[in-house]
Amino acid sequence: MVKDDAEECLRRLIYATAANSSKLTPSGLYLSVLQQDPEVRLAAYRLIAVLVVRPWSLMEVCSKQEIINMVTDAKMETTKKGMEARHECCAAISNALSTSNRLNDAALAGIAAKLQEAVKRGPYLAKRHIEAQPVVVTADRF
């Protein structure tokens, strides 16, 4: 966080940029950038992770279920950097939401639970329940 006047300037800049785009809201911009190529998504994860400590940005992120779905989707990224950035973003949103005073809202409580589950799984495509799979191979005969 920066000083109050700088925070307000940052907020106005983001909202003005969104208003001048076809997306109209910061949440629309976040979603649009998350739908880009992996290199651009990497930057989006880092940007969102930094901005969600601000209550106005946290509410923008949580206002679109598509953003939460993309950030919590363990199969979204295929590179190590992408997986780690996605996980760090997910953890940042989860931490900001858990320190927020808005967890009484049922919708936000559901989002918080989904984020916590994704954070527990870790960055590297961990599955929820891993069960042993029997392997049956027939013998090769000449």
GROMACS .gro file of C-alpha atoms in nm:
model
  142
    1MET     CA    1   0.000   0.000   0.000
    2VAL     CA    2   0.108   0.355  -0.066
    3LYS     CA    3   0.001   0.687   0.080
    4ASP     CA    4  -0.369   0.776   0.068
    5ASP     CA    5  -0.341   1.025  -0.217
    6ALA     CA    6  -0.136   0.782  -0.425
    7GLU     CA    7  -0.388   0.504  -0.354
    8GLU     CA    8  -0.671   0.725  -0.473
    9CYS     CA    9  -0.473   0.820  -0.783
   10LEU     CA   10  -0.409   0.451  -0.859
   11ARG     CA   11  -0.777   0.365  -0.813
   12ARG     CA   12  -0.888   0.652  -1.040
   13LEU     CA   13  -0.631   0.552  -1.302
   14ILE     CA   14  -0.752   0.191  -1.312
   15TYR     CA   15  -1.120   0.285  -1.321
   16ALA     CA   16  -1.059   0.551  -1.590
   17THR     CA   17  -0.860   0.306  -1.802
   18ALA     CA   18  -1.138   0.050  -1.771
   19ALA     CA   19  -1.405   0.307  -1.853
   20ASN     CA   20  -1.218   0.407  -2.169
   21SER     CA   21  -1.190   0.046  -2.283
   22SER     CA   22  -1.454  -0.186  -2.421
   23LYS     CA   23  -1.460  -0.374  -2.087
   24LEU     CA   24  -1.588  -0.073  -1.882
   25THR     CA   25  -1.487  -0.214  -1.539
   26PRO     CA   26  -1.160  -0.328  -1.381
   27SER     CA   27  -1.306  -0.677  -1.338
   28GLY     CA   28  -1.373  -0.686  -1.713
   29LEU     CA   29  -1.014  -0.583  -1.780
   30TYR     CA   30  -0.877  -0.846  -1.539
   31LEU     CA   31  -1.085  -1.116  -1.707
   32SER     CA   32  -0.985  -1.001  -2.054
   33VAL     CA   33  -0.615  -1.013  -1.969
   34LEU     CA   34  -0.650  -1.355  -1.804
   35GLN     CA   35  -0.793  -1.487  -2.132
   36GLN     CA   36  -0.479  -1.390  -2.327
   37ASP     CA   37  -0.164  -1.586  -2.408
   38PRO     CA   38   0.036  -1.748  -2.122
   39GLU     CA   39   0.294  -1.467  -2.108
   40VAL     CA   40   0.022  -1.204  -2.068
   41ARG     CA   41  -0.162  -1.420  -1.810
   42LEU     CA   42   0.160  -1.438  -1.609
   43ALA     CA   43   0.163  -1.057  -1.588
   44ALA     CA   44  -0.209  -1.056  -1.503
   45TYR     CA   45  -0.156  -1.299  -1.214
   46ARG     CA   46   0.119  -1.078  -1.075
   47LEU     CA   47  -0.085  -0.761  -1.116
   48ILE     CA   48  -0.395  -0.908  -0.952
   49ALA     CA   49  -0.187  -1.049  -0.665
   50VAL     CA   50  -0.058  -0.700  -0.589
   51LEU     CA   51  -0.386  -0.515  -0.636
   52VAL     CA   52  -0.617  -0.741  -0.430
   53VAL     CA   53  -0.481  -0.603  -0.103
   54ARG     CA   54  -0.691  -0.299  -0.187
   55PRO     CA   55  -1.058  -0.350  -0.092
   56TRP     CA   56  -1.193  -0.195  -0.413
   57SER     CA   57  -0.978  -0.424  -0.628
   58LEU     CA   58  -1.064  -0.729  -0.419
   59MET     CA   59  -1.434  -0.664  -0.477
   60GLU     CA   60  -1.371  -0.623  -0.851
   61VAL     CA   61  -1.194  -0.959  -0.864
   62CYS     CA   62  -1.463  -1.132  -0.660
   63SER     CA   63  -1.743  -0.977  -0.864
   64LYS     CA   64  -1.673  -1.201  -1.163
   65GLN     CA   65  -1.696  -1.575  -1.102
   66GLU     CA   66  -1.501  -1.633  -1.425
   67ILE     CA   67  -1.193  -1.470  -1.270
   68ILE     CA   68  -1.214  -1.695  -0.965
   69ASN     CA   69  -1.267  -2.001  -1.187
   70MET     CA   70  -0.961  -1.918  -1.396
   71VAL     CA   71  -0.738  -1.848  -1.098
   72THR     CA   72  -0.841  -2.168  -0.918
   73ASP     CA   73  -0.818  -2.390  -1.227
   74ALA     CA   74  -0.508  -2.604  -1.174
   75LYS     CA   75  -0.505  -2.706  -1.542
   76MET     CA   76  -0.499  -2.348  -1.669
   77GLU     CA   77  -0.120  -2.325  -1.683
   78THR     CA   78   0.134  -2.569  -1.822
   79THR     CA   79   0.464  -2.398  -1.737
   80LYS     CA   80   0.631  -2.389  -1.397
   81LYS     CA   81   0.631  -2.006  -1.388
   82GLY     CA   82   0.266  -1.994  -1.490
   83MET     CA   83   0.163  -2.250  -1.228
   84GLU     CA   84   0.352  -2.068  -0.955
   85ALA     CA   85   0.217  -1.725  -1.054
   86ARG     CA   86  -0.140  -1.860  -1.070
   87HIS     CA   87  -0.100  -2.018  -0.727
   88GLU     CA   88   0.052  -1.701  -0.576
   89CYS     CA   89  -0.235  -1.498  -0.720
   90CYS     CA   90  -0.485  -1.744  -0.575
   91ALA     CA   91  -0.313  -1.727  -0.235
   92ALA     CA   92  -0.308  -1.344  -0.245
   93ILE     CA   93  -0.681  -1.330  -0.320
   94SER     CA   94  -0.750  -1.586  -0.047
   95ASN     CA   95  -0.543  -1.392   0.209
   96ALA     CA   96  -0.703  -1.060   0.117
   97LEU     CA   97  -1.048  -1.213   0.140
   98SER     CA   98  -0.978  -1.377   0.474
   99THR     CA   99  -0.865  -1.045   0.624
  100SER     CA  100  -1.163  -0.866   0.473
  101ASN     CA  101  -1.462  -0.785   0.692
  102ARG     CA  102  -1.701  -0.905   0.419
  103LEU     CA  103  -1.683  -1.279   0.482
  104ASN     CA  104  -2.036  -1.271   0.625
  105ASP     CA  105  -2.165  -1.252   0.268
  106ALA     CA  106  -2.258  -1.606   0.154
  107ALA     CA  107  -2.124  -1.556  -0.198
  108LEU     CA  108  -1.788  -1.435  -0.070
  109ALA     CA  109  -1.773  -1.721   0.181
  110GLY     CA  110  -1.815  -1.967  -0.107
  111ILE     CA  111  -1.543  -1.794  -0.305
  112ALA     CA  112  -1.314  -1.799  -0.001
  113ALA     CA  113  -1.368  -2.175   0.043
  114LYS     CA  114  -1.292  -2.238  -0.325
  115LEU     CA  115  -0.975  -2.029  -0.304
  116GLN     CA  116  -0.858  -2.203   0.014
  117GLU     CA  117  -0.905  -2.542  -0.150
  118ALA     CA  118  -0.702  -2.429  -0.452
  119VAL     CA  119  -0.426  -2.293  -0.227
  120LYS     CA  120  -0.410  -2.625  -0.036
  121ARG     CA  121  -0.366  -2.820  -0.361
  122GLY     CA  122  -0.055  -2.622  -0.444
  123PRO     CA  123   0.074  -2.488  -0.774
  124TYR     CA  124   0.164  -2.808  -0.957
  125LEU     CA  125  -0.160  -2.963  -1.081
  126ALA     CA  126  -0.229  -3.155  -0.762
  127LYS     CA  127  -0.544  -3.362  -0.783
  128ARG     CA  128  -0.802  -3.370  -0.508
  129HIS     CA  129  -0.812  -3.746  -0.455
  130ILE     CA  130  -0.544  -3.970  -0.589
  131GLU     CA  131  -0.624  -4.337  -0.592
  132ALA     CA  132  -0.401  -4.622  -0.693
  133GLN     CA  133  -0.469  -4.748  -1.043
  134PRO     CA  134  -0.399  -5.115  -1.112
  135VAL     CA  135  -0.184  -5.177  -1.414
  136VAL     CA  136  -0.249  -5.495  -1.607
  137VAL     CA  137  -0.011  -5.583  -1.885
  138THR     CA  138  -0.031  -5.896  -2.093
  139ALA     CA  139   0.285  -6.097  -2.139
  140ASP     CA  140   0.465  -6.058  -2.470
  141ARG     CA  141   0.520  -6.394  -2.635
  142PHE     CA  142   0.706  -6.471  -2.950
   0.00000   0.00000   0.00000
